[in-house]
Structures are given as C-alpha cells and as structure tokens.
C-alpha cells in the first residue's frame, strides 16, 4: 500500500504540474459554456416554451431554473468523461518518456502501477468535476434543489467519473505516441457531448439514432444528472398547477425520460446501467493488464 500511495501522489502531482495537460482537460467545459452563452440557452428556453400550452403563464425564475439545471447537468455529464480521458493521459506520457519502463524495473508490481494510474486519474477527475458543480449559478438563476438532490448529484459525479476513468483506461492502455493520444482526446472532446445528449437532447434526433444511442451508457448518465438537477423544478411546476401531461412532455423533451424501444427507463434502471457498465469496463481493464506481456 505504501508503494501504491506513493504512485498516486506522484501521478496527481504530475497531472496538476503539467499545465498543458491540466488546461486541456478544461477545454471541453469551456467550450460548453461558450455554446451555452451563444445559443444553447436560447435553444433550451425555446424548447421549454414550445412545451407550454398557449396562453399559459410561466414564472421567469422557473424558466431560468429549468435552463440552469440543463446547463449544469450537461456540463457535468461531459466533464466526467472528457476530463477523465485527459487526466488519464499520464500513463501514455510515461510510456512515451520512458518513465513507465523505469517504474517497471522497481519492486512495484505491474498491477500496482495500473491501479496507481487509475486511482490518481480518478482522484484528479473528481476534484475537477466537483469544482465544476455550478451550484452558485443555480442559486443566482433559480434554486429548486433540496439537500437530497445535491447529494444525488454528487453521487452521479462519482458514478460517471468512474465510468469515464474505466473507459479511458481501456482506450489509453495501448496508446504509444503523442499523435494517438491527441487524436483520441480530440475525438472524445468533439463527439462525446453529442452522443450522450449533453449538447442537444436526443429527443430531437431521428427515431433510428435515438434507438442507437439508447445502447450507450453515457446517455443514461446524462439523464441521471438531468433528473436530479431538475427534480425540484418539476415539483415546483406541479405545485403551481402545471398539468401532469405538460410536465411529462417537458421531461421527454430534455431527456429526463428515456425510452428503450418504447419502454420508459426508470431512474433505478439508469443507475443500474451505469454501475454495471463501470463494473464491466473495470473488469476489461484488469483483464487487459493481466494479459499484457510488455509495457
């Protein structure tokens, strides 16, 4: 454990000291904030307004709370995966620089090295993602969260960060050049937000694409964030007299409700999908390290 602890401390320090790697991990959250400021906020408001019956008056604070909840859930859903890929690039950098070869010559076992990379990257990812929880923004625009909602959002961050870490560990495990690492980082940063429904709700996509995306675990991770960030908003809507069918239509339009071939997926099932995916991906990562003969 002493060797593992030293490896975790070493890897965390190297990540935060490497300004290029650290700031690269923040690119996607910044891009999302720019997209929000330029047109996503308007898209979210228009989507919300379109779900309202004609002549139905809605409090501006409720609209802002809804839009804010969508922003926060989108930001966290993307950060937990893209930051994980960036923080986990240290294993690639060590392989390129030869540091990995030096470490394997020490008494530390290869399994301990693999666990050290995973644990350190997970810790770095969680620190950044928890810092990205924009509760202050919601407090300004419209606060409808309970203490339980905040706790559930924190658990969502943990679950999706572990998913991102497990997935990035598998992908990065066999990368050997800076070009490969850059290509993977670019693809994930550019594409993941669309695939998980963070940039645009998948309810806006065609039926065929919706069915394809329903097989991707990240879709359910985004939906978990949506439900927990907006639960208080929906409760306020119900309290102020919104018809139940209108509330359900809003949930459908912003992916709080997901459907797998026509069957509504419960929040418990979404959590199960994410937890099961994490377990499977970690198992694959362990197997890859057991079968790998060289570093």
PDB file of C-alpha atoms in Angstrom:
ATOM      1  CA  UNK A   1       0.000   0.000   0.000  1.00  0.00           C
ATOM      2  CA  UNK A   2       2.930   2.320   0.642  1.00  0.00           C
ATOM      3  CA  UNK A   3       4.065   1.874  -2.959  1.00  0.00           C
ATOM      4  CA  UNK A   4       0.531   2.459  -4.234  1.00  0.00           C
ATOM      5  CA  UNK A   5       0.138   5.600  -2.137  1.00  0.00           C
ATOM      6  CA  UNK A   6       3.433   6.990  -3.455  1.00  0.00           C
ATOM      7  CA  UNK A   7       2.368   6.280  -7.038  1.00  0.00           C
ATOM      8  CA  UNK A   8      -0.974   8.022  -6.555  1.00  0.00           C
ATOM      9  CA  UNK A   9       0.695  11.101  -5.062  1.00  0.00           C
ATOM     10  CA  UNK A  10       3.279  11.137  -7.856  1.00  0.00           C
ATOM     11  CA  UNK A  11       0.684  10.854 -10.626  1.00  0.00           C
ATOM     12  CA  UNK A  12      -1.599  13.522  -9.140  1.00  0.00           C
ATOM     13  CA  UNK A  13       1.298  15.964  -8.757  1.00  0.00           C
ATOM     14  CA  UNK A  14       2.470  15.369 -12.318  1.00  0.00           C
ATOM     15  CA  UNK A  15      -1.022  15.971 -13.715  1.00  0.00           C
ATOM     16  CA  UNK A  16      -1.583  19.279 -11.931  1.00  0.00           C
ATOM     17  CA  UNK A  17       2.005  20.431 -12.572  1.00  0.00           C
ATOM     18  CA  UNK A  18       1.666  19.775 -16.306  1.00  0.00           C
ATOM     19  CA  UNK A  19      -0.140  22.958 -17.320  1.00  0.00           C
ATOM     20  CA  UNK A  20      -0.731  21.698 -20.854  1.00  0.00           C
ATOM     21  CA  UNK A  21      -2.429  18.508 -19.695  1.00  0.00           C
ATOM     22  CA  UNK A  22      -4.382  20.300 -16.970  1.00  0.00           C
ATOM     23  CA  UNK A  23      -5.733  23.109 -19.152  1.00  0.00           C
ATOM     24  CA  UNK A  24      -6.503  20.665 -21.960  1.00  0.00           C
ATOM     25  CA  UNK A  25      -8.818  18.854 -19.549  1.00  0.00           C
ATOM     26  CA  UNK A  26     -10.741  22.121 -19.113  1.00  0.00           C
ATOM     27  CA  UNK A  27     -11.228  22.795 -22.839  1.00  0.00           C
ATOM     28  CA  UNK A  28     -14.495  20.873 -23.161  1.00  0.00           C
ATOM     29  CA  UNK A  29     -16.188  22.552 -20.159  1.00  0.00           C
ATOM     30  CA  UNK A  30     -15.146  25.950 -21.542  1.00  0.00           C
ATOM     31  CA  UNK A  31     -16.487  25.046 -24.999  1.00  0.00           C
ATOM     32  CA  UNK A  32     -19.794  24.028 -23.437  1.00  0.00           C
ATOM     33  CA  UNK A  33     -20.022  27.304 -21.524  1.00  0.00           C
ATOM     34  CA  UNK A  34     -19.363  29.243 -24.733  1.00  0.00           C
ATOM     35  CA  UNK A  35     -22.000  27.207 -26.573  1.00  0.00           C
ATOM     36  CA  UNK A  36     -24.430  27.883 -23.745  1.00  0.00           C
ATOM     37  CA  UNK A  37     -23.727  31.612 -23.746  1.00  0.00           C
ATOM     38  CA  UNK A  38     -24.078  31.890 -27.533  1.00  0.00           C
ATOM     39  CA  UNK A  39     -27.075  29.764 -28.406  1.00  0.00           C
ATOM     40  CA  UNK A  40     -27.753  26.755 -26.149  1.00  0.00           C
ATOM     41  CA  UNK A  41     -29.541  28.868 -23.548  1.00  0.00           C
ATOM     42  CA  UNK A  42     -31.893  30.158 -26.237  1.00  0.00           C
ATOM     43  CA  UNK A  43     -32.439  26.615 -27.569  1.00  0.00           C
ATOM     44  CA  UNK A  44     -33.281  25.393 -24.066  1.00  0.00           C
ATOM     45  CA  UNK A  45     -35.693  28.281 -23.459  1.00  0.00           C
ATOM     46  CA  UNK A  46     -37.375  27.771 -26.829  1.00  0.00           C
ATOM     47  CA  UNK A  47     -37.737  24.048 -26.125  1.00  0.00           C
ATOM     48  CA  UNK A  48     -39.296  24.840 -22.768  1.00  0.00           C
ATOM     49  CA  UNK A  49     -41.650  27.461 -24.242  1.00  0.00           C
ATOM     50  CA  UNK A  50     -42.737  25.085 -27.014  1.00  0.00           C
ATOM     51  CA  UNK A  51     -43.944  22.590 -24.426  1.00  0.00           C
ATOM     52  CA  UNK A  52     -46.221  25.167 -22.776  1.00  0.00           C
ATOM     53  CA  UNK A  53     -49.923  25.343 -23.685  1.00  0.00           C
ATOM     54  CA  UNK A  54     -50.966  28.537 -25.482  1.00  0.00           C
ATOM     55  CA  UNK A  55     -51.633  31.367 -23.048  1.00  0.00           C
ATOM     56  CA  UNK A  56     -50.065  29.525 -20.101  1.00  0.00           C
ATOM     57  CA  UNK A  57     -48.081  31.989 -17.939  1.00  0.00           C
ATOM     58  CA  UNK A  58     -44.780  30.753 -16.524  1.00  0.00           C
ATOM     59  CA  UNK A  59     -42.680  32.446 -13.846  1.00  0.00           C
ATOM     60  CA  UNK A  60     -39.369  33.670 -15.319  1.00  0.00           C
ATOM     61  CA  UNK A  61     -37.475  32.252 -12.321  1.00  0.00           C
ATOM     62  CA  UNK A  62     -38.891  28.815 -13.110  1.00  0.00           C
ATOM     63  CA  UNK A  63     -37.715  29.069 -16.706  1.00  0.00           C
ATOM     64  CA  UNK A  64     -34.264  30.176 -15.553  1.00  0.00           C
ATOM     65  CA  UNK A  65     -34.147  27.328 -13.048  1.00  0.00           C
ATOM     66  CA  UNK A  66     -35.022  24.846 -15.787  1.00  0.00           C
ATOM     67  CA  UNK A  67     -32.410  26.207 -18.184  1.00  0.00           C
ATOM     68  CA  UNK A  68     -29.828  26.367 -15.397  1.00  0.00           C
ATOM     69  CA  UNK A  69     -30.492  22.767 -14.445  1.00  0.00           C
ATOM     70  CA  UNK A  70     -29.982  21.720 -18.064  1.00  0.00           C
ATOM     71  CA  UNK A  71     -26.697  23.633 -18.246  1.00  0.00           C
ATOM     72  CA  UNK A  72     -25.317  22.153 -15.022  1.00  0.00           C
ATOM     73  CA  UNK A  73     -26.341  18.621 -15.953  1.00  0.00           C
ATOM     74  CA  UNK A  74     -24.836  18.992 -19.445  1.00  0.00           C
ATOM     75  CA  UNK A  75     -21.604  20.415 -18.068  1.00  0.00           C
ATOM     76  CA  UNK A  76     -21.176  17.631 -15.526  1.00  0.00           C
ATOM     77  CA  UNK A  77     -22.150  14.863 -17.944  1.00  0.00           C
ATOM     78  CA  UNK A  78     -19.411  15.946 -20.360  1.00  0.00           C
ATOM     79  CA  UNK A  79     -16.754  16.842 -17.777  1.00  0.00           C
ATOM     80  CA  UNK A  80     -16.839  13.490 -16.021  1.00  0.00           C
ATOM     81  CA  UNK A  81     -15.759  11.681 -19.200  1.00  0.00           C
ATOM     82  CA  UNK A  82     -13.619  14.178 -21.104  1.00  0.00           C
ATOM     83  CA  UNK A  83     -11.630  15.218 -18.023  1.00  0.00           C
ATOM     84  CA  UNK A  84     -11.083  11.542 -17.234  1.00  0.00           C
ATOM     85  CA  UNK A  85      -9.555  10.982 -20.679  1.00  0.00           C
ATOM     86  CA  UNK A  86      -7.219  13.955 -20.238  1.00  0.00           C
ATOM     87  CA  UNK A  87      -6.119  13.114 -16.704  1.00  0.00           C
ATOM     88  CA  UNK A  88      -5.502   9.511 -17.748  1.00  0.00           C
ATOM     89  CA  UNK A  89      -3.085  10.567 -20.498  1.00  0.00           C
ATOM     90  CA  UNK A  90      -0.319  10.428 -17.889  1.00  0.00           C
ATOM     91  CA  UNK A  91       0.025   6.687 -18.489  1.00  0.00           C
ATOM     92  CA  UNK A  92       0.643   7.461 -22.175  1.00  0.00           C
ATOM     93  CA  UNK A  93       3.140  10.213 -21.374  1.00  0.00           C
ATOM     94  CA  UNK A  94       5.052   7.881 -19.050  1.00  0.00           C
ATOM     95  CA  UNK A  95       5.203   5.263 -21.793  1.00  0.00           C
ATOM     96  CA  UNK A  96       6.482   7.820 -24.324  1.00  0.00           C
ATOM     97  CA  UNK A  97       9.066   9.361 -21.985  1.00  0.00           C
ATOM     98  CA  UNK A  98      10.347   6.004 -20.741  1.00  0.00           C
ATOM     99  CA  UNK A  99       9.250   6.663 -17.154  1.00  0.00           C
ATOM    100  CA  UNK A 100       6.963   3.639 -17.304  1.00  0.00           C
ATOM    101  CA  UNK A 101       9.924   1.415 -18.186  1.00  0.00           C
ATOM    102  CA  UNK A 102      11.869   2.814 -15.231  1.00  0.00           C
ATOM    103  CA  UNK A 103       8.951   2.169 -12.897  1.00  0.00           C
ATOM    104  CA  UNK A 104       8.634  -1.456 -14.021  1.00  0.00           C
ATOM    105  CA  UNK A 105      12.275  -2.002 -13.044  1.00  0.00           C
ATOM    106  CA  UNK A 106      11.438  -1.216  -9.411  1.00  0.00           C
ATOM    107  CA  UNK A 107       9.973  -3.787  -6.983  1.00  0.00           C
ATOM    108  CA  UNK A 108       6.486  -2.334  -7.590  1.00  0.00           C
ATOM    109  CA  UNK A 109       4.274  -4.841  -9.386  1.00  0.00           C
ATOM    110  CA  UNK A 110       2.648  -4.044 -12.727  1.00  0.00           C
ATOM    111  CA  UNK A 111      -0.796  -4.457 -11.186  1.00  0.00           C
ATOM    112  CA  UNK A 112       0.086  -1.798  -8.612  1.00  0.00           C
ATOM    113  CA  UNK A 113       1.243   0.530 -11.394  1.00  0.00           C
ATOM    114  CA  UNK A 114      -2.042   0.045 -13.248  1.00  0.00           C
ATOM    115  CA  UNK A 115      -4.062   0.681 -10.087  1.00  0.00           C
ATOM    116  CA  UNK A 116      -1.944   3.751  -9.321  1.00  0.00           C
ATOM    117  CA  UNK A 117      -2.732   5.314 -12.700  1.00  0.00           C
ATOM    118  CA  UNK A 118      -6.430   4.538 -12.323  1.00  0.00           C
ATOM    119  CA  UNK A 119      -6.739   5.814  -8.743  1.00  0.00           C
ATOM    120  CA  UNK A 120      -4.718   9.003  -9.334  1.00  0.00           C
ATOM    121  CA  UNK A 121      -6.620   9.880 -12.508  1.00  0.00           C
ATOM    122  CA  UNK A 122      -9.935   9.182 -10.779  1.00  0.00           C
ATOM    123  CA  UNK A 123      -8.959  11.468  -7.900  1.00  0.00           C
ATOM    124  CA  UNK A 124      -7.857  14.266 -10.272  1.00  0.00           C
ATOM    125  CA  UNK A 125     -11.050  13.906 -12.320  1.00  0.00           C
ATOM    126  CA  UNK A 126     -13.262  14.031  -9.232  1.00  0.00           C
ATOM    127  CA  UNK A 127     -11.522  17.147  -7.917  1.00  0.00           C
ATOM    128  CA  UNK A 128     -12.112  18.996 -11.201  1.00  0.00           C
ATOM    129  CA  UNK A 129     -15.675  17.739 -11.673  1.00  0.00           C
ATOM    130  CA  UNK A 130     -16.772  18.553  -8.133  1.00  0.00           C
ATOM    131  CA  UNK A 131     -15.308  22.029  -8.638  1.00  0.00           C
ATOM    132  CA  UNK A 132     -17.428  22.280 -11.805  1.00  0.00           C
ATOM    133  CA  UNK A 133     -20.705  21.743  -9.935  1.00  0.00           C
ATOM    134  CA  UNK A 134     -22.218  25.172 -10.626  1.00  0.00           C
ATOM    135  CA  UNK A 135     -24.461  25.388  -7.584  1.00  0.00           C
ATOM    136  CA  UNK A 136     -23.651  29.083  -7.261  1.00  0.00           C
ATOM    137  CA  UNK A 137     -25.048  29.648 -10.744  1.00  0.00           C
ATOM    138  CA  UNK A 138     -28.284  27.889  -9.806  1.00  0.00           C
ATOM    139  CA  UNK A 139     -28.507  29.925  -6.620  1.00  0.00           C
ATOM    140  CA  UNK A 140     -28.498  33.090  -8.750  1.00  0.00           C
ATOM    141  CA  UNK A 141     -30.768  31.959 -11.602  1.00  0.00           C
ATOM    142  CA  UNK A 142     -33.245  29.798  -9.704  1.00  0.00           C
ATOM    143  CA  UNK A 143     -32.643  27.414  -6.805  1.00  0.00           C
ATOM    144  CA  UNK A 144     -35.010  24.448  -6.581  1.00  0.00           C
ATOM    145  CA  UNK A 145     -32.603  21.796  -5.240  1.00  0.00           C
ATOM    146  CA  UNK A 146     -33.064  20.006  -1.953  1.00  0.00           C
ATOM    147  CA  UNK A 147     -30.203  18.613   0.144  1.00  0.00           C
ATOM    148  CA  UNK A 148     -31.030  15.169  -1.252  1.00  0.00           C
ATOM    149  CA  UNK A 149     -30.778  16.478  -4.824  1.00  0.00           C
ATOM    150  CA  UNK A 150     -27.326  17.932  -4.144  1.00  0.00           C
ATOM    151  CA  UNK A 151     -26.196  14.634  -2.609  1.00  0.00           C
ATOM    152  CA  UNK A 152     -27.532  12.660  -5.568  1.00  0.00           C
ATOM    153  CA  UNK A 153     -25.742  14.980  -7.991  1.00  0.00           C
ATOM    154  CA  UNK A 154     -22.533  14.298  -6.078  1.00  0.00           C
ATOM    155  CA  UNK A 155     -23.104  10.552  -6.363  1.00  0.00           C
ATOM    156  CA  UNK A 156     -23.821  10.964 -10.090  1.00  0.00           C
ATOM    157  CA  UNK A 157     -20.468  12.723 -10.496  1.00  0.00           C
ATOM    158  CA  UNK A 158     -18.741   9.821  -8.741  1.00  0.00           C
ATOM    159  CA  UNK A 159     -20.505   7.197 -10.840  1.00  0.00           C
ATOM    160  CA  UNK A 160     -19.966   8.870 -14.210  1.00  0.00           C
ATOM    161  CA  UNK A 161     -16.363   9.780 -13.358  1.00  0.00           C
ATOM    162  CA  UNK A 162     -15.655   6.107 -12.633  1.00  0.00           C
ATOM    163  CA  UNK A 163     -17.271   5.263 -15.963  1.00  0.00           C
ATOM    164  CA  UNK A 164     -15.061   7.807 -17.729  1.00  0.00           C
ATOM    165  CA  UNK A 165     -11.975   6.543 -15.928  1.00  0.00           C
ATOM    166  CA  UNK A 166     -12.662   2.910 -16.765  1.00  0.00           C
ATOM    167  CA  UNK A 167     -13.366   3.715 -20.418  1.00  0.00           C
ATOM    168  CA  UNK A 168     -10.309   5.960 -20.780  1.00  0.00           C
ATOM    169  CA  UNK A 169      -8.087   3.377 -19.071  1.00  0.00           C
ATOM    170  CA  UNK A 170      -9.074   0.776 -21.659  1.00  0.00           C
ATOM    171  CA  UNK A 171      -8.574   3.166 -24.584  1.00  0.00           C
ATOM    172  CA  UNK A 172      -5.328   4.717 -23.332  1.00  0.00           C
ATOM    173  CA  UNK A 173      -3.814   1.420 -22.242  1.00  0.00           C
ATOM    174  CA  UNK A 174      -2.395   0.660 -25.701  1.00  0.00           C
ATOM    175  CA  UNK A 175      -1.565   4.194 -26.891  1.00  0.00           C
ATOM    176  CA  UNK A 176       2.151   4.701 -27.510  1.00  0.00           C
ATOM    177  CA  UNK A 177       2.540   8.077 -29.255  1.00  0.00           C
ATOM    178  CA  UNK A 178       1.542  11.690 -28.719  1.00  0.00           C
ATOM    179  CA  UNK A 179      -0.309  11.635 -32.031  1.00  0.00           C
ATOM    180  CA  UNK A 180      -2.509   8.769 -30.903  1.00  0.00           C
ATOM    181  CA  UNK A 181      -3.210  10.472 -27.573  1.00  0.00           C
ATOM    182  CA  UNK A 182      -4.077  13.763 -29.287  1.00  0.00           C
ATOM    183  CA  UNK A 183      -6.359  12.015 -31.765  1.00  0.00           C
ATOM    184  CA  UNK A 184      -8.254  10.206 -29.007  1.00  0.00           C
ATOM    185  CA  UNK A 185      -8.582  13.385 -26.953  1.00  0.00           C
ATOM    186  CA  UNK A 186      -9.889  15.331 -29.948  1.00  0.00           C
ATOM    187  CA  UNK A 187     -12.435  12.676 -30.884  1.00  0.00           C
ATOM    188  CA  UNK A 188     -13.745  12.332 -27.336  1.00  0.00           C
ATOM    189  CA  UNK A 189     -13.898  16.101 -26.727  1.00  0.00           C
ATOM    190  CA  UNK A 190     -15.662  16.759 -30.017  1.00  0.00           C
ATOM    191  CA  UNK A 191     -18.055  13.825 -30.123  1.00  0.00           C
ATOM    192  CA  UNK A 192     -18.986  12.686 -26.635  1.00  0.00           C
ATOM    193  CA  UNK A 193     -21.205  15.665 -25.819  1.00  0.00           C
ATOM    194  CA  UNK A 194     -23.385  14.931 -28.840  1.00  0.00           C
ATOM    195  CA  UNK A 195     -23.509  11.163 -28.282  1.00  0.00           C
ATOM    196  CA  UNK A 196     -24.578  11.460 -24.639  1.00  0.00           C
ATOM    197  CA  UNK A 197     -27.206  14.143 -25.321  1.00  0.00           C
ATOM    198  CA  UNK A 198     -25.418  16.892 -23.392  1.00  0.00           C
ATOM    199  CA  UNK A 199     -25.238  19.401 -26.260  1.00  0.00           C
ATOM    200  CA  UNK A 200     -28.604  18.595 -27.766  1.00  0.00           C
ATOM    201  CA  UNK A 201     -31.333  16.358 -26.254  1.00  0.00           C
ATOM    202  CA  UNK A 202     -31.508  13.051 -28.095  1.00  0.00           C
ATOM    203  CA  UNK A 203     -35.280  13.520 -28.246  1.00  0.00           C
ATOM    204  CA  UNK A 204     -34.507  15.973 -31.071  1.00  0.00           C
ATOM    205  CA  UNK A 205     -32.777  13.260 -33.109  1.00  0.00           C
ATOM    206  CA  UNK A 206     -34.412  10.827 -35.502  1.00  0.00           C
ATOM    207  CA  UNK A 207     -36.030   7.674 -34.156  1.00  0.00           C
ATOM    208  CA  UNK A 208     -33.305   5.421 -35.573  1.00  0.00           C
ATOM    209  CA  UNK A 209     -30.485   7.412 -33.977  1.00  0.00           C
ATOM    210  CA  UNK A 210     -32.383   7.544 -30.688  1.00  0.00           C
ATOM    211  CA  UNK A 211     -32.511   3.754 -30.663  1.00  0.00           C
ATOM    212  CA  UNK A 212     -28.798   3.509 -31.347  1.00  0.00           C
ATOM    213  CA  UNK A 213     -27.953   5.994 -28.585  1.00  0.00           C
ATOM    214  CA  UNK A 214     -30.173   4.097 -26.149  1.00  0.00           C
ATOM    215  CA  UNK A 215     -27.483   1.381 -26.122  1.00  0.00           C
ATOM    216  CA  UNK A 216     -24.776   3.804 -24.942  1.00  0.00           C
ATOM    217  CA  UNK A 217     -24.278   4.041 -21.146  1.00  0.00           C
ATOM    218  CA  UNK A 218     -23.347   7.739 -21.321  1.00  0.00           C
ATOM    219  CA  UNK A 219     -26.899   8.552 -22.416  1.00  0.00           C
ATOM    220  CA  UNK A 220     -28.201   7.245 -19.096  1.00  0.00           C
ATOM    221  CA  UNK A 221     -25.519   9.115 -17.164  1.00  0.00           C
ATOM    222  CA  UNK A 222     -26.702  12.397 -18.678  1.00  0.00           C
ATOM    223  CA  UNK A 223     -30.313  11.501 -17.884  1.00  0.00           C
ATOM    224  CA  UNK A 224     -29.396  10.875 -14.236  1.00  0.00           C
ATOM    225  CA  UNK A 225     -27.879  14.353 -13.989  1.00  0.00           C
ATOM    226  CA  UNK A 226     -30.938  15.824 -15.699  1.00  0.00           C
ATOM    227  CA  UNK A 227     -33.377  14.154 -13.297  1.00  0.00           C
ATOM    228  CA  UNK A 228     -31.525  15.089 -10.132  1.00  0.00           C
ATOM    229  CA  UNK A 229     -30.748  18.666 -11.239  1.00  0.00           C
ATOM    230  CA  UNK A 230     -34.370  19.310 -12.270  1.00  0.00           C
ATOM    231  CA  UNK A 231     -36.415  17.265  -9.774  1.00  0.00           C
ATOM    232  CA  UNK A 232     -37.133  20.371  -7.691  1.00  0.00           C
ATOM    233  CA  UNK A 233     -38.143  22.324 -10.807  1.00  0.00           C
ATOM    234  CA  UNK A 234     -40.684  19.663 -11.754  1.00  0.00           C
ATOM    235  CA  UNK A 235     -42.020  19.601  -8.205  1.00  0.00           C
ATOM    236  CA  UNK A 236     -42.499  23.382  -8.357  1.00  0.00           C
ATOM    237  CA  UNK A 237     -44.249  23.059 -11.713  1.00  0.00           C
ATOM    238  CA  UNK A 238     -46.681  20.545 -10.243  1.00  0.00           C
ATOM    239  CA  UNK A 239     -47.246  22.727  -7.167  1.00  0.00           C
ATOM    240  CA  UNK A 240     -48.048  25.795  -9.282  1.00  0.00           C
ATOM    241  CA  UNK A 241     -50.650  23.975 -11.360  1.00  0.00           C
ATOM    242  CA  UNK A 242     -48.850  22.579 -14.391  1.00  0.00           C
ATOM    243  CA  UNK A 243     -50.876  19.729 -15.913  1.00  0.00           C
ATOM    244  CA  UNK A 244     -49.189  16.342 -15.408  1.00  0.00           C
ATOM    245  CA  UNK A 245     -49.070  15.688 -19.158  1.00  0.00           C
ATOM    246  CA  UNK A 246     -47.250  19.007 -19.712  1.00  0.00           C
ATOM    247  CA  UNK A 247     -44.627  18.141 -17.097  1.00  0.00           C
ATOM    248  CA  UNK A 248     -44.118  14.723 -18.706  1.00  0.00           C
ATOM    249  CA  UNK A 249     -43.776  16.338 -22.124  1.00  0.00           C
ATOM    250  CA  UNK A 250     -41.078  18.662 -20.762  1.00  0.00           C
ATOM    251  CA  UNK A 251     -39.277  15.674 -19.261  1.00  0.00           C
ATOM    252  CA  UNK A 252     -39.441  13.909 -22.613  1.00  0.00           C
ATOM    253  CA  UNK A 253     -38.139  16.953 -24.482  1.00  0.00           C
ATOM    254  CA  UNK A 254     -34.990  17.345 -22.364  1.00  0.00           C
ATOM    255  CA  UNK A 255     -34.176  13.664 -21.852  1.00  0.00           C
ATOM    256  CA  UNK A 256     -35.226  13.269 -18.243  1.00  0.00           C
ATOM    257  CA  UNK A 257     -37.428  10.499 -19.597  1.00  0.00           C
ATOM    258  CA  UNK A 258     -35.588   7.953 -21.720  1.00  0.00           C
ATOM    259  CA  UNK A 259     -37.181   5.125 -23.644  1.00  0.00           C
ATOM    260  CA  UNK A 260     -35.614   1.829 -24.679  1.00  0.00           C
ATOM    261  CA  UNK A 261     -37.561   0.613 -27.712  1.00  0.00           C
ATOM    262  CA  UNK A 262     -40.691   2.308 -26.435  1.00  0.00           C
ATOM    263  CA  UNK A 263     -40.349   1.296 -22.773  1.00  0.00           C
ATOM    264  CA  UNK A 264     -39.669   4.055 -20.266  1.00  0.00           C
ATOM    265  CA  UNK A 265     -36.420   3.569 -18.347  1.00  0.00           C
ATOM    266  CA  UNK A 266     -36.670   4.199 -14.601  1.00  0.00           C
ATOM    267  CA  UNK A 267     -34.053   6.150 -12.653  1.00  0.00           C
ATOM    268  CA  UNK A 268     -33.130   2.949 -10.821  1.00  0.00           C
ATOM    269  CA  UNK A 269     -32.544   1.201 -14.143  1.00  0.00           C
ATOM    270  CA  UNK A 270     -30.406   4.116 -15.365  1.00  0.00           C
ATOM    271  CA  UNK A 271     -28.270   3.833 -12.237  1.00  0.00           C
ATOM    272  CA  UNK A 272     -28.020   0.078 -12.738  1.00  0.00           C
ATOM    273  CA  UNK A 273     -26.885   0.524 -16.347  1.00  0.00           C
ATOM    274  CA  UNK A 274     -24.158   2.941 -15.300  1.00  0.00           C
ATOM    275  CA  UNK A 275     -22.980   0.825 -12.351  1.00  0.00           C
ATOM    276  CA  UNK A 276     -22.988  -2.323 -14.486  1.00  0.00           C
ATOM    277  CA  UNK A 277     -21.047  -0.555 -17.240  1.00  0.00           C
ATOM    278  CA  UNK A 278     -18.427   0.615 -14.743  1.00  0.00           C
ATOM    279  CA  UNK A 279     -18.033  -2.921 -13.385  1.00  0.00           C
ATOM    280  CA  UNK A 280     -17.706  -4.432 -16.880  1.00  0.00           C
ATOM    281  CA  UNK A 281     -15.198  -1.808 -18.067  1.00  0.00           C
ATOM    282  CA  UNK A 282     -13.068  -2.148 -14.932  1.00  0.00           C
ATOM    283  CA  UNK A 283     -13.107  -5.917 -15.430  1.00  0.00           C
ATOM    284  CA  UNK A 284     -11.903  -5.458 -19.034  1.00  0.00           C
ATOM    285  CA  UNK A 285      -9.140  -3.120 -17.838  1.00  0.00           C
ATOM    286  CA  UNK A 286      -7.973  -5.647 -15.268  1.00  0.00           C
ATOM    287  CA  UNK A 287      -8.025  -8.434 -17.857  1.00  0.00           C
ATOM    288  CA  UNK A 288      -6.039  -6.334 -20.337  1.00  0.00           C
ATOM    289  CA  UNK A 289      -3.345  -5.729 -17.727  1.00  0.00           C
ATOM    290  CA  UNK A 290      -3.201  -9.409 -16.794  1.00  0.00           C
ATOM    291  CA  UNK A 291      -2.815 -10.479 -20.409  1.00  0.00           C
ATOM    292  CA  UNK A 292      -0.387  -7.719 -21.382  1.00  0.00           C
ATOM    293  CA  UNK A 293       3.151  -9.070 -21.520  1.00  0.00           C
ATOM    294  CA  UNK A 294       5.079  -5.834 -22.025  1.00  0.00           C
ATOM    295  CA  UNK A 295       4.734  -2.166 -21.188  1.00  0.00           C
TER     296      UNK A 295
END
